[in-house]
mmCIF file of C-alpha atoms in Angstrom:
data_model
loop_
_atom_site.group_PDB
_atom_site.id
_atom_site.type_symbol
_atom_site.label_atom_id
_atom_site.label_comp_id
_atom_site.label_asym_id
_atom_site.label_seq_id
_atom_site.Cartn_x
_atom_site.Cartn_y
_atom_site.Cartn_z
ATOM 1 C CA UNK A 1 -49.748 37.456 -125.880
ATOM 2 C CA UNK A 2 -50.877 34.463 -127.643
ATOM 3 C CA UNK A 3 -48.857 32.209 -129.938
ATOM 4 C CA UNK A 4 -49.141 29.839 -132.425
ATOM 5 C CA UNK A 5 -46.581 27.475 -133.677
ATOM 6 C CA UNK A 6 -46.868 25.380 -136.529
ATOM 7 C CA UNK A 7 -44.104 23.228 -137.733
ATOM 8 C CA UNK A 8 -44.071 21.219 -140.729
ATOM 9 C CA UNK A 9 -41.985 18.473 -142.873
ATOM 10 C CA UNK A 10 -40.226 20.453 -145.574
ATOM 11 C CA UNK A 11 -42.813 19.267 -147.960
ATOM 12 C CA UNK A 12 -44.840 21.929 -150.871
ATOM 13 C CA UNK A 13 -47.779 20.523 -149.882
ATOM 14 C CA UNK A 14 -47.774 21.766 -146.906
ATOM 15 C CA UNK A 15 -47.165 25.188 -147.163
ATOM 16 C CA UNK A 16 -50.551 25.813 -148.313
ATOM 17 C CA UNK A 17 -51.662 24.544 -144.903
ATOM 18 C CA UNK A 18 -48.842 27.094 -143.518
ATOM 19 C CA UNK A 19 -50.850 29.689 -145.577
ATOM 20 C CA UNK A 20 -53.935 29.223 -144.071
ATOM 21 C CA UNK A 21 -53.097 28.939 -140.897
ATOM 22 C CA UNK A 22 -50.787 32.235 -140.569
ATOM 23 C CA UNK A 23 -53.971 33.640 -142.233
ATOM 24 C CA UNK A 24 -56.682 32.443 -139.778
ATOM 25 C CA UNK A 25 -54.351 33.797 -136.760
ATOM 26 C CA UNK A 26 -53.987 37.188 -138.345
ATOM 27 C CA UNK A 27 -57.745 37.852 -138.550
ATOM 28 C CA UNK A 28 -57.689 35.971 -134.688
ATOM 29 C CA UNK A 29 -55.069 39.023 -134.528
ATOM 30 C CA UNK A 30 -57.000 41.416 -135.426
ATOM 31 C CA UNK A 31 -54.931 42.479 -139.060
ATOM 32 C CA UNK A 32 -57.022 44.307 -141.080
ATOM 33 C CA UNK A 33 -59.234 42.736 -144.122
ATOM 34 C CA UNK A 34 -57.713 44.094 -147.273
ATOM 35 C CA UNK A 35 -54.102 42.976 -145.599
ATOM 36 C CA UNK A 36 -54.760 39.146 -145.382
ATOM 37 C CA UNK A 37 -54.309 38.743 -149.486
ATOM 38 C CA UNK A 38 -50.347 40.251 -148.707
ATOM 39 C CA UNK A 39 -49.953 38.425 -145.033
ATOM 40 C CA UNK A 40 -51.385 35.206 -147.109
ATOM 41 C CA UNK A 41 -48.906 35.676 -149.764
ATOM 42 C CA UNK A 42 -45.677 36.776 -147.684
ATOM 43 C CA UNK A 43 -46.336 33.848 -145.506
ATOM 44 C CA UNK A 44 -46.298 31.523 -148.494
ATOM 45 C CA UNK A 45 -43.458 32.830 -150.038
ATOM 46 C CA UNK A 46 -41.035 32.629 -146.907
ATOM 47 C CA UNK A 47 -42.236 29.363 -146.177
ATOM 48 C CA UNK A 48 -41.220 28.382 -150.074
ATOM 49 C CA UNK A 49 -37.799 29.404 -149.581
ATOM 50 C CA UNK A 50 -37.337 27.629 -146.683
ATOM 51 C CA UNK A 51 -38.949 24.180 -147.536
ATOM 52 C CA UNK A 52 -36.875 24.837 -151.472
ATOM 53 C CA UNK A 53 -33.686 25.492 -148.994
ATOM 54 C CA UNK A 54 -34.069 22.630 -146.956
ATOM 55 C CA UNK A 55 -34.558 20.462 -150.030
ATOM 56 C CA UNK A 56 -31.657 21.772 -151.639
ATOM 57 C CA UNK A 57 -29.413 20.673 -148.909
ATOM 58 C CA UNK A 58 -31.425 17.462 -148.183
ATOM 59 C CA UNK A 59 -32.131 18.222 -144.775
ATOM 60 C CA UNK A 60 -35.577 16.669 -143.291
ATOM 61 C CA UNK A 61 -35.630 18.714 -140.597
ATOM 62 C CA UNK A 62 -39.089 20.366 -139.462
ATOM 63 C CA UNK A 63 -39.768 23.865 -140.928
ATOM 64 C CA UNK A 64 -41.280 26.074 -138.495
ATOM 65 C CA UNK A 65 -43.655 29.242 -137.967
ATOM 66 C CA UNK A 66 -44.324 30.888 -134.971
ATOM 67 C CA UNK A 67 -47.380 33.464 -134.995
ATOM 68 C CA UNK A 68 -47.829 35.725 -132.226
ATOM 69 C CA UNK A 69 -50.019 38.775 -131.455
ATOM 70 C CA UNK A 70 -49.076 40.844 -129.045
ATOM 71 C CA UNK A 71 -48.898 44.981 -130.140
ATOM 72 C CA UNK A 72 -48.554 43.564 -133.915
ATOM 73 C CA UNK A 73 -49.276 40.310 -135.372
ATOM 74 C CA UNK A 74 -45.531 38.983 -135.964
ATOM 75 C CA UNK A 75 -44.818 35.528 -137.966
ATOM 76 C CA UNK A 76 -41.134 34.336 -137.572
ATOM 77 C CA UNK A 77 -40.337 31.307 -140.653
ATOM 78 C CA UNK A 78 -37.669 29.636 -139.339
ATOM 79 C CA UNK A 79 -35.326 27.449 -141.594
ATOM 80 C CA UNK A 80 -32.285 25.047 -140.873
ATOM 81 C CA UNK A 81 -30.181 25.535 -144.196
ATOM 82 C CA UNK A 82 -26.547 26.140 -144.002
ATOM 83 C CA UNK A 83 -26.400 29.594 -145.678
ATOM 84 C CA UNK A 84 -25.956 33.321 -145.055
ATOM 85 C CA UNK A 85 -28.650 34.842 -144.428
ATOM 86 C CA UNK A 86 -28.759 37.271 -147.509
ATOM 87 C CA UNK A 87 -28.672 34.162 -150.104
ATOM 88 C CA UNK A 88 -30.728 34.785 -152.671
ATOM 89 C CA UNK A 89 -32.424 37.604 -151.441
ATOM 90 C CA UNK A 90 -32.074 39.818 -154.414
ATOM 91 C CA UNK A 91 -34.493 41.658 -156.554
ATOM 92 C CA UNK A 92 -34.041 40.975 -160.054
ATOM 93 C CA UNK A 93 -33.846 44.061 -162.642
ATOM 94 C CA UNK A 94 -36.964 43.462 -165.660
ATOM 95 C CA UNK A 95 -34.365 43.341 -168.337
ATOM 96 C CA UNK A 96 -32.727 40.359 -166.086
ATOM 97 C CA UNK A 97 -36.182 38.842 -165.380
ATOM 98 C CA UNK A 98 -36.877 37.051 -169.164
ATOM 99 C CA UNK A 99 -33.121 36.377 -169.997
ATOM 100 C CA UNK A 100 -32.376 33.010 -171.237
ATOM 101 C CA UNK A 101 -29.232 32.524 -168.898
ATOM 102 C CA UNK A 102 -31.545 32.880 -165.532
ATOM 103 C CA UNK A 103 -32.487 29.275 -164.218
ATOM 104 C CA UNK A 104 -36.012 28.746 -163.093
ATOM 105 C CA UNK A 105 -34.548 28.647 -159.519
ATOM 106 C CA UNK A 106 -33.215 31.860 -159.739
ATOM 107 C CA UNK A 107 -36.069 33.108 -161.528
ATOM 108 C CA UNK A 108 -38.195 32.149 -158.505
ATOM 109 C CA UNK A 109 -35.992 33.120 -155.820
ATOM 110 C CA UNK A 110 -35.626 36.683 -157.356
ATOM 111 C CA UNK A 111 -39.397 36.947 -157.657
ATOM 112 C CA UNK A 112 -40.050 35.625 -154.271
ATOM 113 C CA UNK A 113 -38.053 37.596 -152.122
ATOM 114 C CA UNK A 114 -39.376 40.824 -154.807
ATOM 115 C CA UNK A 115 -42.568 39.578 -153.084
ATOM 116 C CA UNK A 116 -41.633 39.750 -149.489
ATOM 117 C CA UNK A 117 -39.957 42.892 -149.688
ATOM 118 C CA UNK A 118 -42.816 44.410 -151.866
ATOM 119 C CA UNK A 119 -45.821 43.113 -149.616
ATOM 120 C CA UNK A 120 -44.012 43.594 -146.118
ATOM 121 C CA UNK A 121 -42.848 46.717 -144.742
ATOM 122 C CA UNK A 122 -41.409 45.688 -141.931
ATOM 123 C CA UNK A 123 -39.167 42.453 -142.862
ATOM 124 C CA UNK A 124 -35.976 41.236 -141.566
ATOM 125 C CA UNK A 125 -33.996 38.637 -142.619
ATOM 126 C CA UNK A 126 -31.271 37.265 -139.963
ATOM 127 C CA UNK A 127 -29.495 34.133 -138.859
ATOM 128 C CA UNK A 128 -30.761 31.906 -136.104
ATOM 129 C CA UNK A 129 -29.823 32.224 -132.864
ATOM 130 C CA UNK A 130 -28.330 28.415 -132.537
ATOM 131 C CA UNK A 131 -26.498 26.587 -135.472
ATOM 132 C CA UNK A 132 -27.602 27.282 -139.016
ATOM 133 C CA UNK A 133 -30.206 28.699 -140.441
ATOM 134 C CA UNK A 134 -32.186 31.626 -141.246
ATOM 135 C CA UNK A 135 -35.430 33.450 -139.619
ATOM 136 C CA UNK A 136 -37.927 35.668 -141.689
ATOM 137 C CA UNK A 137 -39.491 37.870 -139.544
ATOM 138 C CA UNK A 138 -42.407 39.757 -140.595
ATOM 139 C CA UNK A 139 -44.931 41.842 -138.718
ATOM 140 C CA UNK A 140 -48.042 43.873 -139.629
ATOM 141 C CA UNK A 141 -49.975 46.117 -137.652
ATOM 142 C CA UNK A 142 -52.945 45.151 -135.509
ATOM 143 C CA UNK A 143 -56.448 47.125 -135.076
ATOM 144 C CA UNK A 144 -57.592 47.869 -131.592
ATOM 145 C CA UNK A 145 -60.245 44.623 -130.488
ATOM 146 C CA UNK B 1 -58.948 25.616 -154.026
ATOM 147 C CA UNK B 2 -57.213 22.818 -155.594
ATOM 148 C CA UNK B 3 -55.801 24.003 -159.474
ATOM 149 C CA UNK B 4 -58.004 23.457 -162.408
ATOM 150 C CA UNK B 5 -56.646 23.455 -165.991
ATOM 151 C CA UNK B 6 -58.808 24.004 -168.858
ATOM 152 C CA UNK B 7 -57.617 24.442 -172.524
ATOM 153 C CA UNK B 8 -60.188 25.661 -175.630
ATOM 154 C CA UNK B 9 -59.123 26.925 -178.725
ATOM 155 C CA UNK B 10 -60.002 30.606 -180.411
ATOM 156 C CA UNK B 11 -59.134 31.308 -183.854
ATOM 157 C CA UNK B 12 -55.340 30.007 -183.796
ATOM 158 C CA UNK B 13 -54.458 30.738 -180.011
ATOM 159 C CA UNK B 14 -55.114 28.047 -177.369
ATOM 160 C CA UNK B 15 -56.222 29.568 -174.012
ATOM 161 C CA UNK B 16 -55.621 27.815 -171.158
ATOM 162 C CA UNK B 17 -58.069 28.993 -168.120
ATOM 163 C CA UNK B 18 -56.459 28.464 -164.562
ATOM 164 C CA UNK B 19 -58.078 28.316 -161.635
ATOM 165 C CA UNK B 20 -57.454 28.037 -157.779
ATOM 166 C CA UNK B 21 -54.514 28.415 -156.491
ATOM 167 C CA UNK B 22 -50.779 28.783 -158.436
ATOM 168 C CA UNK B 23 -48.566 27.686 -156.087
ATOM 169 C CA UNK B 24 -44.881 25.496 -155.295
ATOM 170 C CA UNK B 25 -47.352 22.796 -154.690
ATOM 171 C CA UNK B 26 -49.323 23.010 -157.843
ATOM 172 C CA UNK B 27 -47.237 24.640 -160.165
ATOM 173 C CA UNK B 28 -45.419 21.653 -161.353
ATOM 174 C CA UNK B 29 -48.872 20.596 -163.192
ATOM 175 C CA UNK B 30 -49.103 23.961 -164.484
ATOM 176 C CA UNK B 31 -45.703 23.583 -166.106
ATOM 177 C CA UNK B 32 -46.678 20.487 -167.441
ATOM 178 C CA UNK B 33 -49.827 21.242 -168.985
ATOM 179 C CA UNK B 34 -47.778 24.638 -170.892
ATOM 180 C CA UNK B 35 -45.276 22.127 -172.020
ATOM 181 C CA UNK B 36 -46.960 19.388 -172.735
ATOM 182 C CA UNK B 37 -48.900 22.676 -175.412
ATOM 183 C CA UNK B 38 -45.910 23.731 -176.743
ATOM 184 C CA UNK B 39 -44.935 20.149 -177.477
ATOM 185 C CA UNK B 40 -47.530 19.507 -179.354
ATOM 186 C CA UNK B 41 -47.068 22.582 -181.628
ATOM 187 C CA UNK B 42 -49.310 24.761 -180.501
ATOM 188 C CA UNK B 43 -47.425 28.578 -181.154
ATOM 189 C CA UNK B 44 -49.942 31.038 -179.589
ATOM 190 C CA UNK B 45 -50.563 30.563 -175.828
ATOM 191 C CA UNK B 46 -52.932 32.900 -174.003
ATOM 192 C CA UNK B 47 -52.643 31.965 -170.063
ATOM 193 C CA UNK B 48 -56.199 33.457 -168.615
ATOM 194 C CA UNK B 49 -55.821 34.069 -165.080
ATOM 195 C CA UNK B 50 -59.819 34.832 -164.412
ATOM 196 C CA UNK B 51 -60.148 31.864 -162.050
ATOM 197 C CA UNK B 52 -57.015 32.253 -160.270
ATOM 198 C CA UNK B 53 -57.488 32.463 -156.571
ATOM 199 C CA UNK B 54 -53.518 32.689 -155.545
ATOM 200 C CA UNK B 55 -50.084 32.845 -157.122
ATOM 201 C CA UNK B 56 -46.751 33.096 -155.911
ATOM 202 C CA UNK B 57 -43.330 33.017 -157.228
ATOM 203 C CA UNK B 58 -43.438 29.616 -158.503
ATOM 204 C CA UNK B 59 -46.243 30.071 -160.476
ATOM 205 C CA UNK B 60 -44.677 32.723 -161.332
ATOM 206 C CA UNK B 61 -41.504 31.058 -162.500
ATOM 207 C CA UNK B 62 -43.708 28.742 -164.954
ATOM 208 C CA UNK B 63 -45.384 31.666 -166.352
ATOM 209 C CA UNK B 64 -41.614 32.713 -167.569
ATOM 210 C CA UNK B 65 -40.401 29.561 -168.155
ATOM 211 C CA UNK B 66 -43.647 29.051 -170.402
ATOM 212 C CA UNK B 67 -42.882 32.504 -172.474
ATOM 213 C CA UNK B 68 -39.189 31.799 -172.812
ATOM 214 C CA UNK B 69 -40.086 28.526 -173.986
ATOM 215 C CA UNK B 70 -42.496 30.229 -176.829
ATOM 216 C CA UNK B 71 -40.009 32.737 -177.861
ATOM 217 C CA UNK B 72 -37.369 30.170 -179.009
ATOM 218 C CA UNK B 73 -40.037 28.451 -180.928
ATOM 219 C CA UNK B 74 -41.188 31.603 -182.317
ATOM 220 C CA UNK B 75 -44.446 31.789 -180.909
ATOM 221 C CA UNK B 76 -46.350 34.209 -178.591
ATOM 222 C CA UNK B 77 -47.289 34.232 -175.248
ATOM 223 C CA UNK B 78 -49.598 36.263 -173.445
ATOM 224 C CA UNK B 79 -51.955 36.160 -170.110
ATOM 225 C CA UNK B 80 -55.152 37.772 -169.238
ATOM 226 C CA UNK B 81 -55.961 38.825 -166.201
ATOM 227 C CA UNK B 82 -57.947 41.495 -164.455
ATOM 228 C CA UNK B 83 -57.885 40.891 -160.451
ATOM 229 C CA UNK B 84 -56.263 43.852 -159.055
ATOM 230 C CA UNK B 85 -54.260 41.867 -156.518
ATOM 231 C CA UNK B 86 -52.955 39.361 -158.964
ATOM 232 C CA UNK B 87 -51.604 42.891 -161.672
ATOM 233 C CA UNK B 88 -50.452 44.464 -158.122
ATOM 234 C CA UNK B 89 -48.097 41.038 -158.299
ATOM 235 C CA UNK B 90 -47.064 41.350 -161.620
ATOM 236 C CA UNK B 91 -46.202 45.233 -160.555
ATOM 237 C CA UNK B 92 -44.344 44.701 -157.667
ATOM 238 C CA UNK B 93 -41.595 41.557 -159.050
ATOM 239 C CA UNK B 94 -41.634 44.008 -163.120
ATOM 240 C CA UNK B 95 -43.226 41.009 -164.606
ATOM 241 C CA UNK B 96 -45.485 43.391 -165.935
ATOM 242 C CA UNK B 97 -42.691 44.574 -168.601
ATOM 243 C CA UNK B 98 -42.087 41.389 -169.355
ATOM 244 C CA UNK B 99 -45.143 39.276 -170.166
ATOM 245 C CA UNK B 100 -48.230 41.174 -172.168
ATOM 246 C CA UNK B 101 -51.305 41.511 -170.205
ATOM 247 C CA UNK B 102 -54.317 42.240 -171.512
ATOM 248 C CA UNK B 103 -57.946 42.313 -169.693
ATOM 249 C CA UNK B 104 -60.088 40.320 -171.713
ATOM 250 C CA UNK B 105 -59.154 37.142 -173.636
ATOM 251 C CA UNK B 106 -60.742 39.500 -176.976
ATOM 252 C CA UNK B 107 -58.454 41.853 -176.269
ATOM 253 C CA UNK B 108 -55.529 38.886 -176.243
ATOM 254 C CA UNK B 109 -56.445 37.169 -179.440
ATOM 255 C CA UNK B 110 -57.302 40.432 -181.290
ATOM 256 C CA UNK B 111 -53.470 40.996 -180.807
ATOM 257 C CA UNK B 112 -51.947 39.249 -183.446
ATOM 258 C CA UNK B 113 -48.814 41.628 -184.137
ATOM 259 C CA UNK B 114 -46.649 39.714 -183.106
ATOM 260 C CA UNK B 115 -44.724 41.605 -180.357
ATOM 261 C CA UNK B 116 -46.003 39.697 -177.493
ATOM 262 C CA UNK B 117 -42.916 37.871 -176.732
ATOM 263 C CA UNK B 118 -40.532 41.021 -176.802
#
């Protein structure tokens, strides 16, 4: 089993590098072509939440993502924000989605985890094993190398 | 890809091209290029997402933000776009019953009915 770690400053700018590299290790992996656009986009949007998280509760900690590929390529995004786990992880109805009363934030969170939950079947969202924060775990299936 | 904004005019829409990638890093430009348009009085944004490379829920989030802006001032805002996996997007998060899409930038300025921002 190889892993990768990658941890970062909770910065946007570097989620994009987060992108890429969660990208490069799934074709490493061995995830299949027309998956990388969804594995590109899952990985950005649960590394959003967590760098929007930490700077909501002005914490500098590190953001990190773990990579590994063992029977399936897994990627873990691991946050140190002081909520449940289920914050903000709800899908927003259409009618909902263009009403004036939604904040942008909201807006985006709905969307995002719409995103993760549309692009990923297998997704789970839990607490960290030590203090606060949440993990996003997320794993696609490998082909034989 | 870094994010490239581009605005022309055709007949009375302005149609912003974007391309690269839409993203929490980049979008913050994008919503200041769609407000800096409404600002300035322009009423009939078209949003072409041809060059778009990536987009996720932020640029998402502007792309409302932009609309809801446009629908207090009465205008109309629309977004063309194409790309399979950026309309499999809009699918998946029912943005595509919120914002009209059409294919071809003709097809968004020939609409002129007005019911773009319902």
């Amino acid at each position: 089993m190889a892993t990768v770690r990658l941890s970062f400053s909770p910065a946007p700018v570097h989620v994009r590098t987060a992108r890429l590299v969660g990208v490069a290790v799934a074709r490493r992996a061995g995830v299949a072509e027309e998956l990388l656009d969804e594995v590109r986009l899952a990985i950005g949007e649960a590394c959003t939440r967590a760098v929007a998280l930490h700077n909501q509760y002005g914490l500098p900690d590190l953001v990190t993502v773990e990579m590994s590929d063992s029977d399936s390529y897994s990627v873990r995004v691991i946050d140190h924000a002081p909520i449940e786990a289920s914050v903000g992880l709800t899908k927003l109805p259409p009618d909902e989605l263009a009403d004036e009363s939604l904040t942008d934030e909201a807006l985006t969170t709905g969307v995002g985890f719409a995103l993760l939950a549309g692009f990923v079947d297998d997704l789970q969202v839990r607490p960290v094993d030590d203090g606060p924060g949440t993990e996003v775990r997320m794993v696609w299936p490998v082909r034989r190398r | 890809m870094e994010l490239s904004l581009a605005t022309r005019t055709v007949a009375e829409h302005t149609v912003l091209e974007v391309g690269g990638e839409v993203d929490v890093y980049t979008a913050p430009r994008l919503r200041e290029r769609l407000v800096e348009l409404v600002d300035s009085g322009v009423r009939s944004v078209v949003v072409d997402l041809g060059g778009v490379e990536f987009l996720d829920s932020t640029g998402l989030g502007v792309l409302v933000g932009a609309m809801k802006r446009l629908r207090v001032a009465n205008g109309r805002f629309s977004l063309v776009c194409s790309k399979e996996a950026l309309l499999k997007i809009f699918r998946i998060t029912a943005l595509d019953q919120v914002f009209p899409i059409f294919p071809t930038i003709e097809a968004a300025t020939a609409d002129s009915d007005g019911s773009a921002t319902s």
